[in-house]
C-alpha positions as YAML, in Angstrom:
chain: A
units: angstrom
residues:
- id: 1
  name: MET
  ca: [-17.32, -12.09, -47.41]
- id: 2
  name: GLN
  ca: [-13.97, -12.39, -45.63]
- id: 3
  name: ARG
  ca: [-12.45, -9.12, -44.42]
- id: 4
  name: SER
  ca: [-8.88, -8.42, -45.56]
- id: 5
  name: TYR
  ca: [-6.32, -6.80, -43.28]
- id: 6
  name: ASP
  ca: [-3.58, -4.42, -44.32]
- id: 7
  name: PRO
  ca: [-0.21, -5.78, -43.03]
- id: 8
  name: LEU
  ca: [1.32, -2.31, -43.19]
- id: 9
  name: LEU
  ca: [-1.47, -0.88, -41.06]
- id: 10
  name: THR
  ca: [-1.06, -3.69, -38.55]
- id: 11
  name: HIS
  ca: [2.70, -3.14, -38.41]
- id: 12
  name: THR
  ca: [2.22, 0.63, -38.00]
- id: 13
  name: THR
  ca: [-0.38, 0.16, -35.29]
- id: 14
  name: ARG
  ca: [1.91, -2.16, -33.38]
- id: 15
  name: HIS
  ca: [4.74, 0.37, -33.43]
- id: 16
  name: LEU
  ca: [2.35, 3.17, -32.45]
- id: 17
  name: LEU
  ca: [1.10, 1.21, -29.45]
- id: 18
  name: LEU
  ca: [4.69, 0.41, -28.47]
- id: 19
  name: ALA
  ca: [5.62, 4.10, -28.67]
- id: 20
  name: ILE
  ca: [2.61, 5.08, -26.54]
- id: 21
  name: ALA
  ca: [3.54, 2.44, -23.97]
- id: 22
  name: CYS
  ca: [7.15, 3.67, -23.83]
- id: 23
  name: LEU
  ca: [6.02, 7.28, -23.41]
- id: 24
  name: THR
  ca: [3.64, 6.27, -20.65]
- id: 25
  name: PHE
  ca: [6.32, 4.38, -18.73]
- id: 26
  name: ALA
  ca: [8.76, 7.26, -19.25]
- id: 27
  name: PHE
  ca: [6.18, 9.70, -17.87]
- id: 28
  name: LEU
  ca: [5.64, 7.50, -14.82]
- id: 29
  name: TYR
  ca: [9.16, 6.38, -13.99]
- id: 30
  name: LEU
  ca: [11.57, 8.92, -15.48]
- id: 31
  name: PRO
  ca: [10.99, 11.38, -12.56]
- id: 32
  name: ILE
  ca: [11.92, 8.58, -10.12]
- id: 33
  name: ILE
  ca: [15.16, 7.93, -12.02]
- id: 34
  name: VAL
  ca: [15.99, 11.66, -12.04]
- id: 35
  name: LEU
  ca: [15.21, 11.78, -8.31]
- id: 36
  name: ALA
  ca: [17.63, 8.93, -7.63]
- id: 37
  name: LEU
  ca: [20.35, 10.56, -9.75]
- id: 38
  name: PHE
  ca: [20.06, 13.89, -7.91]
- id: 39
  name: SER
  ca: [20.26, 12.06, -4.57]
- id: 40
  name: LEU
  ca: [23.71, 10.82, -5.62]
- id: 41
  name: SER
  ca: [24.96, 14.26, -6.69]
- id: 42
  name: ASP
  ca: [27.59, 15.93, -4.51]
- id: 43
  name: SER
  ca: [26.27, 19.35, -5.52]
- id: 44
  name: SER
  ca: [23.43, 21.07, -3.67]
- id: 45
  name: LEU
  ca: [22.14, 22.44, -6.98]
- id: 46
  name: LEU
  ca: [19.48, 20.38, -8.70]
- id: 47
  name: ALA
  ca: [20.70, 20.86, -12.26]
- id: 48
  name: PHE
  ca: [22.12, 18.83, -15.13]
- id: 49
  name: PRO
  ca: [24.76, 17.88, -15.95]
- id: 50
  name: ILE
  ca: [25.76, 16.32, -12.64]
- id: 51
  name: GLU
  ca: [29.44, 17.03, -12.14]
- id: 52
  name: SER
  ca: [30.26, 14.41, -9.50]
- id: 53
  name: PHE
  ca: [28.52, 11.58, -7.69]
- id: 54
  name: GLY
  ca: [28.78, 10.55, -4.07]
- id: 55
  name: LEU
  ca: [26.90, 9.65, -0.89]
- id: 56
  name: THR
  ca: [27.10, 13.09, 0.71]
- id: 57
  name: TRP
  ca: [23.35, 13.51, 1.18]
- id: 58
  name: TYR
  ca: [22.88, 9.95, 2.38]
- id: 59
  name: ARG
  ca: [25.48, 10.53, 5.10]
- id: 60
  name: GLU
  ca: [23.66, 13.71, 6.11]
- id: 61
  name: LEU
  ca: [20.40, 11.81, 6.03]
- id: 62
  name: PHE
  ca: [21.61, 9.08, 8.40]
- id: 63
  name: ALA
  ca: [22.85, 11.74, 10.84]
- id: 64
  name: ASP
  ca: [19.40, 13.38, 11.17]
- id: 65
  name: ASP
  ca: [17.90, 12.31, 14.52]
- id: 66
  name: ASP
  ca: [14.50, 13.89, 13.81]
- id: 67
  name: LEU
  ca: [14.25, 11.92, 10.59]
- id: 68
  name: TRP
  ca: [14.97, 8.62, 12.29]
- id: 69
  name: ARG
  ca: [12.41, 9.44, 14.96]
- id: 70
  name: SER
  ca: [9.81, 9.93, 12.22]
- id: 71
  name: VAL
  ca: [10.88, 6.66, 10.58]
- id: 72
  name: SER
  ca: [10.44, 4.92, 13.91]
- id: 73
  name: ASN
  ca: [6.96, 6.44, 14.26]
- id: 74
  name: SER
  ca: [6.01, 5.27, 10.76]
- id: 75
  name: LEU
  ca: [7.21, 1.75, 11.57]
- id: 76
  name: ILE
  ca: [5.21, 1.78, 14.82]
- id: 77
  name: VAL
  ca: [2.05, 2.90, 13.01]
- id: 78
  name: ALA
  ca: [2.42, 0.48, 10.09]
- id: 79
  name: GLY
  ca: [3.36, -2.35, 12.46]
- id: 80
  name: SER
  ca: [0.18, -1.67, 14.44]
- id: 81
  name: VAL
  ca: [-2.07, -1.35, 11.40]
- id: 82
  name: VAL
  ca: [-1.12, -4.74, 9.97]
- id: 83
  name: PRO
  ca: [-2.29, -6.93, 12.90]
- id: 84
  name: LEU
  ca: [-5.30, -4.67, 13.51]
- id: 85
  name: THR
  ca: [-6.54, -4.96, 9.93]
- id: 86
  name: LEU
  ca: [-5.93, -8.72, 9.95]
- id: 87
  name: LEU
  ca: [-7.83, -9.18, 13.22]
- id: 88
  name: LEU
  ca: [-10.77, -7.20, 11.86]
- id: 89
  name: GLY
  ca: [-10.60, -8.13, 8.19]
- id: 90
  name: VAL
  ca: [-10.26, -11.92, 8.37]
- id: 91
  name: PRO
  ca: [-13.42, -12.51, 10.49]
- id: 92
  name: LEU
  ca: [-15.32, -10.03, 8.30]
- id: 93
  name: ALA
  ca: [-14.24, -11.88, 5.16]
- id: 94
  name: PHE
  ca: [-15.27, -15.21, 6.70]
- id: 95
  name: GLY
  ca: [-18.66, -13.78, 7.66]
- id: 96
  name: MET
  ca: [-19.23, -12.47, 4.14]
- id: 97
  name: ASP
  ca: [-18.28, -15.85, 2.66]
- id: 98
  name: ARG
  ca: [-19.88, -18.31, 5.07]
- id: 99
  name: LEU
  ca: [-23.01, -16.51, 6.30]
- id: 100
  name: ARG
  ca: [-26.21, -15.54, 4.55]
- id: 101
  name: PHE
  ca: [-27.97, -12.47, 5.90]
- id: 102
  name: PRO
  ca: [-30.07, -9.54, 4.64]
- id: 103
  name: GLY
  ca: [-28.02, -6.70, 3.22]
- id: 104
  name: LYS
  ca: [-24.97, -8.84, 2.47]
- id: 105
  name: ALA
  ca: [-24.56, -7.30, -0.99]
- id: 106
  name: TRP
  ca: [-24.65, -3.81, 0.52]
- id: 107
  name: LEU
  ca: [-21.99, -4.84, 3.03]
- id: 108
  name: GLU
  ca: [-19.73, -6.07, 0.23]
- id: 109
  name: TYR
  ca: [-20.03, -2.69, -1.47]
- id: 110
  name: GLY
  ca: [-19.69, -0.79, 1.78]
- id: 111
  name: VAL
  ca: [-16.41, -2.48, 2.64]
- id: 112
  name: LEU
  ca: [-14.85, -0.88, -0.45]
- id: 113
  name: LEU
  ca: [-15.88, 2.66, 0.48]
- id: 114
  name: PRO
  ca: [-12.63, 3.64, 2.25]
- id: 115
  name: LEU
  ca: [-10.74, 2.84, -0.96]
- id: 116
  name: VAL
  ca: [-13.20, 4.74, -3.15]
- id: 117
  name: VAL
  ca: [-13.57, 7.82, -0.96]
- id: 118
  name: PRO
  ca: [-10.58, 10.24, -1.19]
- id: 119
  name: GLY
  ca: [-8.15, 10.02, 1.72]
- id: 120
  name: ILE
  ca: [-8.74, 13.68, 2.59]
- id: 121
  name: VAL
  ca: [-12.46, 13.00, 3.11]
- id: 122
  name: THR
  ca: [-11.72, 9.89, 5.19]
- id: 123
  name: GLY
  ca: [-9.18, 11.74, 7.34]
- id: 124
  name: LEU
  ca: [-11.49, 14.70, 7.90]
- id: 125
  name: ALA
  ca: [-14.45, 12.47, 8.78]
- id: 126
  name: LEU
  ca: [-12.37, 10.51, 11.30]
- id: 127
  name: LEU
  ca: [-11.01, 13.75, 12.78]
- id: 128
  name: LEU
  ca: [-14.52, 15.09, 13.35]
- id: 129
  name: LEU
  ca: [-15.60, 11.79, 14.89]
- id: 130
  name: LEU
  ca: [-12.62, 11.65, 17.25]
- id: 131
  name: LYS
  ca: [-13.19, 15.27, 18.28]
- id: 132
  name: GLN
  ca: [-16.75, 14.38, 19.28]
- id: 133
  name: PHE
  ca: [-15.31, 11.86, 21.76]
- id: 134
  name: GLU
  ca: [-12.54, 14.29, 22.79]
- id: 135
  name: VAL
  ca: [-9.79, 11.90, 21.76]
- id: 136
  name: GLN
  ca: [-6.33, 13.46, 21.67]
- id: 137
  name: LEU
  ca: [-4.50, 13.15, 18.36]
- id: 138
  name: SER
  ca: [-1.47, 10.85, 18.51]
- id: 139
  name: LEU
  ca: [0.10, 7.91, 16.75]
- id: 140
  name: VAL
  ca: [-2.82, 5.84, 18.04]
- id: 141
  name: THR
  ca: [-5.33, 7.94, 16.10]
- id: 142
  name: VAL
  ca: [-3.11, 7.72, 13.02]
- id: 143
  name: ALA
  ca: [-3.07, 3.91, 13.34]
- id: 144
  name: ILE
  ca: [-6.87, 3.88, 13.68]
- id: 145
  name: GLY
  ca: [-7.26, 6.01, 10.57]
- id: 146
  name: HIS
  ca: [-4.86, 3.87, 8.56]
- id: 147
  name: SER
  ca: [-6.69, 0.73, 9.71]
- id: 148
  name: VAL
  ca: [-10.02, 2.09, 8.46]
- id: 149
  name: TRP
  ca: [-8.43, 3.02, 5.14]
- id: 150
  name: CYS
  ca: [-6.52, -0.26, 4.65]
- id: 151
  name: LEU
  ca: [-9.16, -2.68, 5.98]
- id: 152
  name: PRO
  ca: [-10.76, -3.23, 2.52]
- id: 153
  name: ILE
  ca: [-7.44, -4.58, 1.20]
- id: 154
  name: VAL
  ca: [-7.40, -7.44, 3.71]
- id: 155
  name: VAL
  ca: [-11.12, -8.13, 3.39]
- id: 156
  name: THR
  ca: [-11.16, -8.25, -0.40]
- id: 157
  name: GLN
  ca: [-8.05, -10.42, -0.71]
- id: 158
  name: VAL
  ca: [-9.12, -12.95, 1.92]
- id: 159
  name: TYR
  ca: [-12.71, -12.96, 0.66]
- id: 160
  name: ALA
  ca: [-11.54, -13.61, -2.92]
- id: 161
  name: ARG
  ca: [-9.38, -16.49, -1.71]
- id: 162
  name: LEU
  ca: [-12.25, -17.98, 0.30]
- id: 163
  name: ARG
  ca: [-14.50, -17.84, -2.77]
- id: 164
  name: ARG
  ca: [-12.01, -20.11, -4.56]
- id: 165
  name: PHE
  ca: [-11.44, -22.35, -1.54]
- id: 166
  name: ASP
  ca: [-12.58, -25.98, -1.80]
- id: 167
  name: ARG
  ca: [-14.86, -26.50, 1.21]
- id: 168
  name: SER
  ca: [-14.71, -30.28, 0.78]
- id: 169
  name: ILE
  ca: [-11.21, -30.23, 2.32]
- id: 170
  name: GLU
  ca: [-12.66, -28.82, 5.53]
- id: 171
  name: GLU
  ca: [-15.50, -31.36, 5.44]
- id: 172
  name: ALA
  ca: [-13.01, -34.19, 5.03]
- id: 173
  name: SER
  ca: [-11.03, -32.95, 8.03]
- id: 174
  name: LEU
  ca: [-14.16, -32.80, 10.17]
- id: 175
  name: ASP
  ca: [-15.27, -36.27, 9.02]
- id: 176
  name: LEU
  ca: [-11.86, -37.65, 10.06]
- id: 177
  name: GLY
  ca: [-12.43, -36.45, 13.63]
- id: 178
  name: ALA
  ca: [-10.71, -33.06, 13.71]
- id: 179
  name: SER
  ca: [-12.39, -30.32, 15.71]
- id: 180
  name: PRO
  ca: [-13.47, -27.06, 14.01]
- id: 181
  name: VAL
  ca: [-10.54, -25.25, 15.68]
- id: 182
  name: VAL
  ca: [-8.01, -27.84, 14.48]
- id: 183
  name: THR
  ca: [-9.54, -27.78, 11.01]
- id: 184
  name: PHE
  ca: [-9.26, -24.02, 10.85]
- id: 185
  name: CYS
  ca: [-5.66, -23.94, 12.09]
- id: 186
  name: ARG
  ca: [-4.33, -26.88, 10.06]
- id: 187
  name: VAL
  ca: [-6.49, -26.85, 6.93]
- id: 188
  name: THR
  ca: [-8.18, -23.50, 6.31]
- id: 189
  name: LEU
  ca: [-5.51, -21.10, 7.54]
- id: 190
  name: PRO
  ca: [-2.60, -22.65, 5.55]
- id: 191
  name: ASN
  ca: [-4.66, -22.26, 2.38]
- id: 192
  name: LEU
  ca: [-5.10, -18.56, 3.17]
- id: 193
  name: LYS
  ca: [-1.42, -18.00, 3.96]
- id: 194
  name: SER
  ca: [-0.47, -16.33, 0.69]
- id: 195
  name: ALA
  ca: [-3.49, -13.99, 0.79]
- id: 196
  name: LEU
  ca: [-2.78, -13.06, 4.42]
- id: 197
  name: ILE
  ca: [0.93, -12.41, 3.89]
- id: 198
  name: GLY
  ca: [0.37, -10.56, 0.61]
- id: 199
  name: SER
  ca: [-2.35, -8.29, 1.99]
- id: 200
  name: ALA
  ca: [-0.31, -7.67, 5.16]
- id: 201
  name: LEU
  ca: [2.67, -6.50, 3.09]
- id: 202
  name: LEU
  ca: [0.46, -4.24, 0.97]
- id: 203
  name: VAL
  ca: [-1.15, -2.76, 4.08]
- id: 204
  name: PHE
  ca: [2.28, -2.14, 5.62]
- id: 205
  name: VAL
  ca: [3.67, -0.23, 2.65]
- id: 206
  name: LEU
  ca: [0.47, 1.78, 2.10]
- id: 207
  name: SER
  ca: [0.35, 2.74, 5.77]
- id: 208
  name: PHE
  ca: [4.05, 3.62, 5.80]
- id: 209
  name: ASP
  ca: [3.60, 6.06, 2.88]
- id: 210
  name: GLU
  ca: [0.14, 7.44, 3.72]
- id: 211
  name: VAL
  ca: [-0.20, 11.25, 3.75]
- id: 212
  name: PRO
  ca: [-3.84, 12.54, 3.53]
- id: 213
  name: VAL
  ca: [-5.27, 10.53, 6.44]
- id: 214
  name: THR
  ca: [-2.12, 11.10, 8.50]
- id: 215
  name: PHE
  ca: [-2.29, 14.85, 7.90]
- id: 216
  name: PHE
  ca: [-5.61, 15.11, 9.75]
- id: 217
  name: LEU
  ca: [-4.96, 12.59, 12.53]
- id: 218
  name: THR
  ca: [-1.34, 13.15, 13.54]
- id: 219
  name: GLY
  ca: [-0.47, 14.89, 16.78]
- id: 220
  name: SER
  ca: [2.89, 16.16, 17.97]
- id: 221
  name: GLU
  ca: [4.76, 13.11, 16.64]
- id: 222
  name: ASN
  ca: [5.51, 13.12, 12.91]
- id: 223
  name: THR
  ca: [5.57, 10.10, 10.67]
- id: 224
  name: LEU
  ca: [8.07, 9.93, 7.80]
- id: 225
  name: PRO
  ca: [5.72, 11.33, 5.09]
- id: 226
  name: MET
  ca: [4.76, 14.23, 7.36]
- id: 227
  name: HIS
  ca: [8.43, 14.88, 8.17]
- id: 228
  name: ILE
  ca: [9.19, 15.06, 4.44]
- id: 229
  name: TRP
  ca: [6.19, 17.37, 4.00]
- id: 230
  name: SER
  ca: [7.56, 19.73, 6.64]
- id: 231
  name: MET
  ca: [10.98, 19.72, 4.99]
- id: 232
  name: LEU
  ca: [9.43, 20.62, 1.63]
- id: 233
  name: ARG
  ca: [8.21, 23.91, 3.07]
- id: 234
  name: GLU
  ca: [11.84, 25.08, 3.01]
- id: 235
  name: GLY
  ca: [12.33, 23.93, -0.58]
- id: 236
  name: VAL
  ca: [13.50, 20.78, -2.31]
- id: 237
  name: THR
  ca: [16.97, 19.74, -1.15]
- id: 238
  name: PRO
  ca: [19.16, 16.76, -2.08]
- id: 239
  name: VAL
  ca: [18.45, 15.31, 1.37]
- id: 240
  name: ILE
  ca: [14.78, 15.02, 0.45]
- id: 241
  name: ASN
  ca: [15.83, 13.28, -2.76]
- id: 242
  name: ALA
  ca: [17.78, 10.75, -0.71]
- id: 243
  name: ILE
  ca: [14.84, 10.15, 1.65]
- id: 244
  name: ALA
  ca: [12.43, 9.74, -1.26]
- id: 245
  name: THR
  ca: [14.77, 7.35, -3.08]
- id: 246
  name: LEU
  ca: [15.12, 5.06, -0.07]
- id: 247
  name: THR
  ca: [11.37, 5.20, 0.61]
- id: 248
  name: ILE
  ca: [10.52, 4.35, -2.99]
- id: 249
  name: ALA
  ca: [13.02, 1.50, -3.03]
- id: 250
  name: LEU
  ca: [11.58, 0.05, 0.19]
- id: 251
  name: SER
  ca: [8.01, 0.45, -1.08]
- id: 252
  name: ILE
  ca: [8.78, -1.26, -4.39]
- id: 253
  name: LEU
  ca: [10.47, -4.16, -2.58]
- id: 254
  name: ILE
  ca: [7.56, -4.72, -0.17]
- id: 255
  name: LEU
  ca: [4.95, -4.30, -2.92]
- id: 256
  name: ALA
  ca: [6.77, -6.82, -5.09]
- id: 257
  name: LEU
  ca: [6.79, -9.32, -2.23]
- id: 258
  name: GLY
  ca: [3.11, -8.68, -1.53]
- id: 259
  name: LEU
  ca: [2.07, -9.12, -5.15]
- id: 260
  name: ARG
  ca: [4.21, -12.25, -5.40]
- id: 261
  name: PHE
  ca: [2.34, -13.84, -2.50]
- id: 262
  name: LEU
  ca: [-1.05, -12.73, -3.82]
- id: 263
  name: SER
  ca: [-0.31, -14.19, -7.26]
- id: 264
  name: ARG
  ca: [0.24, -17.65, -5.81]
- id: 265
  name: ASP
  ca: [-3.51, -18.25, -5.33]
...
């Protein structure tokens, strides 16, 4: 017996799902829009209606030397984390794809642990480990912590691309007389380009915005998220709104580029 469907119920359900989706997006993104609007207000009071708009707080932001020092530190850390995670993650992904060894399945699960474990736990564990070796906290320790936390991103993206890679292309290159090094550089690596660039961009933006791991591993030099955290102790000001707006805009841009590259495979 064929089941009959109620067109009215289907129409109502569709509108209900659309309303839920709109409410969800409003819940997620409306605070960001309000944040951006307050950053453009000339008033120091965070209240509606906004009487006049301007770039007062952005001018004050660009005149803050401590802020720019923290931005520089964040760029140094993120710029160090990207090559470090690539140097460690790419060989690990190749080993997981090309080699057969006992415990390989456990290694595949273990690689994901830094993403599953809360950042506070990861930061605290790394802090205790570094204290055992009497390592002084600095931007170096922050970069190490971020590398541990972001390494699974590179490994999983490169590993997924290698699983879809046609090995016969490499075999053809070797049969035509190319050495393994030439084959890797001119055949394998170009096919991994989108995964490498995409994961590198994701790692950069995640490292640039990271707070929990940084909180435990930072020394006397603040990164941008920690600088914002210290400013919040004195209350929310329009300057913080301006910083957050620029940071969110930069993060969205880099994430969009990263996802664009990753979607090419």
